[in-house]
């Protein structure tokens, strides 16, 4: 046995018997959760280097780890995992499952790398300054029908 999922609302613990488990409502799933709000193939649990990882399989009601919705995440011992609205505490020993040293660093998925610029990810961006100062006239707004938007700079005061 590689650990267990303990239901937070009471009930029997669910043993984690294989290194790769499919969780869902279908009979073909390794862990069957017979609830209407659980998708047919809801998520996948994988054991990698002594730590459990969860991957949401594009389920309708999602997966949360410690109340944060995730698509893919490492599950540490004692973490609370919500599959749809059903909460489970994960209990296992990484050391007994072959983990060596501290937990691995969470890596960003390739698709998430491009959501921010390299400077933003490095924390090197500065606040954008307003280039135009108050002494300069306002630009012409083509959506505004009011007269007098264009100021003649050469006109006498």
PDB file of N, CA, C and O in Angstrom, residues 22-61:
ATOM      1  N   UNK A  22      -6.616   6.058 -11.549  1.00  0.00           N
ATOM      2  CA  UNK A  22      -7.627   6.871 -12.195  1.00  0.00           C
ATOM      3  C   UNK A  22      -8.799   7.009 -11.229  1.00  0.00           C
ATOM      4  O   UNK A  22      -9.306   6.013 -10.714  1.00  0.00           O
ATOM      5  N   UNK A  23      -9.229   8.253 -10.981  1.00  0.00           N
ATOM      6  CA  UNK A  23     -10.325   8.515 -10.047  1.00  0.00           C
ATOM      7  C   UNK A  23     -11.500   9.053 -10.835  1.00  0.00           C
ATOM      8  O   UNK A  23     -11.352   9.970 -11.647  1.00  0.00           O
ATOM      9  N   UNK A  24     -12.678   8.479 -10.589  1.00  0.00           N
ATOM     10  CA  UNK A  24     -13.866   8.952 -11.279  1.00  0.00           C
ATOM     11  C   UNK A  24     -15.084   8.142 -10.914  1.00  0.00           C
ATOM     12  O   UNK A  24     -15.078   7.343  -9.979  1.00  0.00           O
ATOM     13  N   UNK A  25     -16.141   8.345 -11.684  1.00  0.00           N
ATOM     14  CA  UNK A  25     -17.430   7.713 -11.410  1.00  0.00           C
ATOM     15  C   UNK A  25     -17.602   6.401 -12.166  1.00  0.00           C
ATOM     16  O   UNK A  25     -18.420   5.567 -11.793  1.00  0.00           O
ATOM     17  N   UNK A  26     -16.851   6.188 -13.234  1.00  0.00           N
ATOM     18  CA  UNK A  26     -17.001   4.989 -14.065  1.00  0.00           C
ATOM     19  C   UNK A  26     -16.506   3.738 -13.359  1.00  0.00           C
ATOM     20  O   UNK A  26     -15.630   3.778 -12.498  1.00  0.00           O
ATOM     21  N   UNK A  27     -17.053   2.609 -13.787  1.00  0.00           N
ATOM     22  CA  UNK A  27     -16.644   1.314 -13.231  1.00  0.00           C
ATOM     23  C   UNK A  27     -15.191   0.982 -13.592  1.00  0.00           C
ATOM     24  O   UNK A  27     -14.529   0.245 -12.876  1.00  0.00           O
ATOM     25  N   UNK A  28     -14.689   1.546 -14.690  1.00  0.00           N
ATOM     26  CA  UNK A  28     -13.322   1.256 -15.129  1.00  0.00           C
ATOM     27  C   UNK A  28     -12.267   2.002 -14.306  1.00  0.00           C
ATOM     28  O   UNK A  28     -11.079   1.753 -14.462  1.00  0.00           O
ATOM     29  N   UNK A  29     -12.678   2.927 -13.443  1.00  0.00           N
ATOM     30  CA  UNK A  29     -11.733   3.707 -12.639  1.00  0.00           C
ATOM     31  C   UNK A  29     -11.166   2.865 -11.505  1.00  0.00           C
ATOM     32  O   UNK A  29     -11.834   1.983 -10.968  1.00  0.00           O
ATOM     33  N   UNK A  30      -9.923   3.164 -11.122  1.00  0.00           N
ATOM     34  CA  UNK A  30      -9.285   2.465 -10.006  1.00  0.00           C
ATOM     35  C   UNK A  30      -9.928   2.850  -8.682  1.00  0.00           C
ATOM     36  O   UNK A  30     -10.106   2.013  -7.797  1.00  0.00           O
ATOM     37  N   UNK A  31     -10.243   4.122  -8.514  1.00  0.00           N
ATOM     38  CA  UNK A  31     -10.956   4.609  -7.325  1.00  0.00           C
ATOM     39  C   UNK A  31     -12.276   5.167  -7.820  1.00  0.00           C
ATOM     40  O   UNK A  31     -12.312   6.172  -8.529  1.00  0.00           O
ATOM     41  N   UNK A  32     -13.371   4.485  -7.477  1.00  0.00           N
ATOM     42  CA  UNK A  32     -14.699   4.898  -7.914  1.00  0.00           C
ATOM     43  C   UNK A  32     -15.360   5.735  -6.835  1.00  0.00           C
ATOM     44  O   UNK A  32     -15.480   5.306  -5.691  1.00  0.00           O
ATOM     45  N   UNK A  33     -15.778   6.933  -7.215  1.00  0.00           N
ATOM     46  CA  UNK A  33     -16.532   7.810  -6.326  1.00  0.00           C
ATOM     47  C   UNK A  33     -17.921   7.942  -6.938  1.00  0.00           C
ATOM     48  O   UNK A  33     -18.099   8.618  -7.946  1.00  0.00           O
ATOM     49  N   UNK A  34     -18.880   7.299  -6.341  1.00  0.00           N
ATOM     50  CA  UNK A  34     -20.233   7.242  -6.906  1.00  0.00           C
ATOM     51  C   UNK A  34     -21.053   8.450  -6.470  1.00  0.00           C
ATOM     52  O   UNK A  34     -22.000   8.333  -5.687  1.00  0.00           O
ATOM     53  N   UNK A  35     -20.679   9.603  -6.978  1.00  0.00           N
ATOM     54  CA  UNK A  35     -21.396  10.840  -6.707  1.00  0.00           C
ATOM     55  C   UNK A  35     -21.713  11.495  -8.044  1.00  0.00           C
ATOM     56  O   UNK A  35     -20.908  11.463  -8.972  1.00  0.00           O
ATOM     57  N   UNK A  36     -22.875  12.142  -8.123  1.00  0.00           N
ATOM     58  CA  UNK A  36     -23.305  12.760  -9.381  1.00  0.00           C
ATOM     59  C   UNK A  36     -22.385  13.898  -9.819  1.00  0.00           C
ATOM     60  O   UNK A  36     -22.228  14.142 -11.012  1.00  0.00           O
ATOM     61  N   UNK A  37     -21.751  14.595  -8.875  1.00  0.00           N
ATOM     62  CA  UNK A  37     -20.907  15.735  -9.250  1.00  0.00           C
ATOM     63  C   UNK A  37     -19.468  15.341  -9.550  1.00  0.00           C
ATOM     64  O   UNK A  37     -18.635  16.200  -9.816  1.00  0.00           O
ATOM     65  N   UNK A  38     -19.146  14.065  -9.528  1.00  0.00           N
ATOM     66  CA  UNK A  38     -17.815  13.570  -9.900  1.00  0.00           C
ATOM     67  C   UNK A  38     -17.878  13.132 -11.357  1.00  0.00           C
ATOM     68  O   UNK A  38     -18.789  12.418 -11.766  1.00  0.00           O
ATOM     69  N   UNK A  39     -16.925  13.585 -12.162  1.00  0.00           N
ATOM     70  CA  UNK A  39     -16.906  13.243 -13.586  1.00  0.00           C
ATOM     71  C   UNK A  39     -16.563  11.776 -13.796  1.00  0.00           C
ATOM     72  O   UNK A  39     -16.023  11.118 -12.890  1.00  0.00           O
ATOM     73  N   UNK A  40     -16.856  11.279 -14.982  1.00  0.00           N
ATOM     74  CA  UNK A  40     -16.584   9.876 -15.300  1.00  0.00           C
ATOM     75  C   UNK A  40     -15.106   9.548 -15.109  1.00  0.00           C
ATOM     76  O   UNK A  40     -14.745   8.562 -14.468  1.00  0.00           O
ATOM     77  N   UNK A  41     -14.230  10.368 -15.656  1.00  0.00           N
ATOM     78  CA  UNK A  41     -12.786  10.293 -15.421  1.00  0.00           C
ATOM     79  C   UNK A  41     -12.386  11.648 -14.867  1.00  0.00           C
ATOM     80  O   UNK A  41     -12.087  12.569 -15.615  1.00  0.00           O
ATOM     81  N   UNK A  42     -12.381  11.790 -13.563  1.00  0.00           N
ATOM     82  CA  UNK A  42     -12.244  13.090 -12.910  1.00  0.00           C
ATOM     83  C   UNK A  42     -10.783  13.534 -12.818  1.00  0.00           C
ATOM     84  O   UNK A  42     -10.443  14.639 -13.208  1.00  0.00           O
ATOM     85  N   UNK A  43      -9.932  12.673 -12.257  1.00  0.00           N
ATOM     86  CA  UNK A  43      -8.524  13.040 -12.079  1.00  0.00           C
ATOM     87  C   UNK A  43      -7.666  11.791 -12.048  1.00  0.00           C
ATOM     88  O   UNK A  43      -8.173  10.671 -11.996  1.00  0.00           O
ATOM     89  N   UNK A  44      -6.361  12.037 -12.064  1.00  0.00           N
ATOM     90  CA  UNK A  44      -5.410  10.930 -12.033  1.00  0.00           C
ATOM     91  C   UNK A  44      -4.401  11.194 -10.919  1.00  0.00           C
ATOM     92  O   UNK A  44      -3.902  12.311 -10.778  1.00  0.00           O
ATOM     93  N   UNK A  45      -4.111  10.176 -10.149  1.00  0.00           N
ATOM     94  CA  UNK A  45      -3.104  10.241  -9.088  1.00  0.00           C
ATOM     95  C   UNK A  45      -1.894   9.435  -9.543  1.00  0.00           C
ATOM     96  O   UNK A  45      -2.034   8.302  -9.986  1.00  0.00           O
ATOM     97  N   UNK A  46      -0.711  10.034  -9.453  1.00  0.00           N
ATOM     98  CA  UNK A  46       0.508   9.318  -9.826  1.00  0.00           C
ATOM     99  C   UNK A  46       1.547   9.474  -8.730  1.00  0.00           C
ATOM    100  O   UNK A  46       1.687  10.544  -8.135  1.00  0.00           O
ATOM    101  N   UNK A  47       2.268   8.411  -8.479  1.00  0.00           N
ATOM    102  CA  UNK A  47       3.347   8.400  -7.498  1.00  0.00           C
ATOM    103  C   UNK A  47       4.653   8.559  -8.257  1.00  0.00           C
ATOM    104  O   UNK A  47       4.971   7.768  -9.145  1.00  0.00           O
ATOM    105  N   UNK A  48       5.409   9.619  -7.914  1.00  0.00           N
ATOM    106  CA  UNK A  48       6.650   9.903  -8.625  1.00  0.00           C
ATOM    107  C   UNK A  48       7.710  10.318  -7.596  1.00  0.00           C
ATOM    108  O   UNK A  48       7.534  11.307  -6.897  1.00  0.00           O
ATOM    109  N   UNK A  49       8.791   9.570  -7.517  1.00  0.00           N
ATOM    110  CA  UNK A  49       9.908   9.847  -6.601  1.00  0.00           C
ATOM    111  C   UNK A  49       9.445  10.011  -5.147  1.00  0.00           C
ATOM    112  O   UNK A  49       9.932  10.870  -4.426  1.00  0.00           O
ATOM    113  N   UNK A  50       8.483   9.198  -4.742  1.00  0.00           N
ATOM    114  CA  UNK A  50       8.046   9.189  -3.345  1.00  0.00           C
ATOM    115  C   UNK A  50       6.934  10.165  -3.017  1.00  0.00           C
ATOM    116  O   UNK A  50       6.468  10.216  -1.879  1.00  0.00           O
ATOM    117  N   UNK A  51       6.480  10.967  -3.977  1.00  0.00           N
ATOM    118  CA  UNK A  51       5.412  11.945  -3.744  1.00  0.00           C
ATOM    119  C   UNK A  51       4.239  11.688  -4.689  1.00  0.00           C
ATOM    120  O   UNK A  51       4.437  11.330  -5.847  1.00  0.00           O
ATOM    121  N   UNK A  52       3.043  11.897  -4.176  1.00  0.00           N
ATOM    122  CA  UNK A  52       1.837  11.776  -4.976  1.00  0.00           C
ATOM    123  C   UNK A  52       1.575  13.089  -5.706  1.00  0.00           C
ATOM    124  O   UNK A  52       1.760  14.164  -5.145  1.00  0.00           O
ATOM    125  N   UNK A  53       1.142  12.977  -6.950  1.00  0.00           N
ATOM    126  CA  UNK A  53       0.762  14.117  -7.778  1.00  0.00           C
ATOM    127  C   UNK A  53      -0.661  13.898  -8.267  1.00  0.00           C
ATOM    128  O   UNK A  53      -1.060  12.758  -8.529  1.00  0.00           O
ATOM    129  N   UNK A  54      -1.418  14.985  -8.393  1.00  0.00           N
ATOM    130  CA  UNK A  54      -2.786  14.895  -8.894  1.00  0.00           C
ATOM    131  C   UNK A  54      -2.885  15.718 -10.171  1.00  0.00           C
ATOM    132  O   UNK A  54      -2.307  16.806 -10.269  1.00  0.00           O
ATOM    133  N   UNK A  55      -3.607  15.182 -11.158  1.00  0.00           N
ATOM    134  CA  UNK A  55      -3.826  15.859 -12.425  1.00  0.00           C
ATOM    135  C   UNK A  55      -5.320  15.859 -12.715  1.00  0.00           C
ATOM    136  O   UNK A  55      -5.945  14.793 -12.754  1.00  0.00           O
ATOM    137  N   UNK A  56      -5.893  17.047 -12.902  1.00  0.00           N
ATOM    138  CA  UNK A  56      -7.308  17.167 -13.255  1.00  0.00           C
ATOM    139  C   UNK A  56      -7.456  16.781 -14.720  1.00  0.00           C
ATOM    140  O   UNK A  56      -6.725  17.265 -15.575  1.00  0.00           O
ATOM    141  N   UNK A  57      -8.407  15.908 -15.014  1.00  0.00           N
ATOM    142  CA  UNK A  57      -8.622  15.447 -16.383  1.00  0.00           C
ATOM    143  C   UNK A  57      -9.761  16.230 -17.039  1.00  0.00           C
ATOM    144  O   UNK A  57     -10.671  15.654 -17.611  1.00  0.00           O
ATOM    145  N   UNK A  58      -9.690  17.567 -16.920  1.00  0.00           N
ATOM    146  CA  UNK A  58     -10.701  18.475 -17.472  1.00  0.00           C
ATOM    147  C   UNK A  58     -12.089  18.147 -16.947  1.00  0.00           C
ATOM    148  O   UNK A  58     -13.064  18.099 -17.699  1.00  0.00           O
ATOM    149  N   UNK A  59     -12.169  17.922 -15.653  1.00  0.00           N
ATOM    150  CA  UNK A  59     -13.445  17.591 -15.028  1.00  0.00           C
ATOM    151  C   UNK A  59     -14.318  18.822 -14.912  1.00  0.00           C
ATOM    152  O   UNK A  59     -13.838  19.956 -14.926  1.00  0.00           O
ATOM    153  N   UNK A  60     -15.609  18.594 -14.774  1.00  0.00           N
ATOM    154  CA  UNK A  60     -16.563  19.701 -14.696  1.00  0.00           C
ATOM    155  C   UNK A  60     -16.440  20.459 -13.375  1.00  0.00           C
ATOM    156  O   UNK A  60     -16.458  21.682 -13.355  1.00  0.00           O
ATOM    157  N   UNK A  61     -16.295  19.761 -12.256  1.00  0.00           N
ATOM    158  CA  UNK A  61     -16.289  20.406 -10.942  1.00  0.00           C
ATOM    159  C   UNK A  61     -14.904  20.568 -10.341  1.00  0.00           C
ATOM    160  O   UNK A  61     -14.760  21.056  -9.238  1.00  0.00           O
TER     161      UNK A  61
END
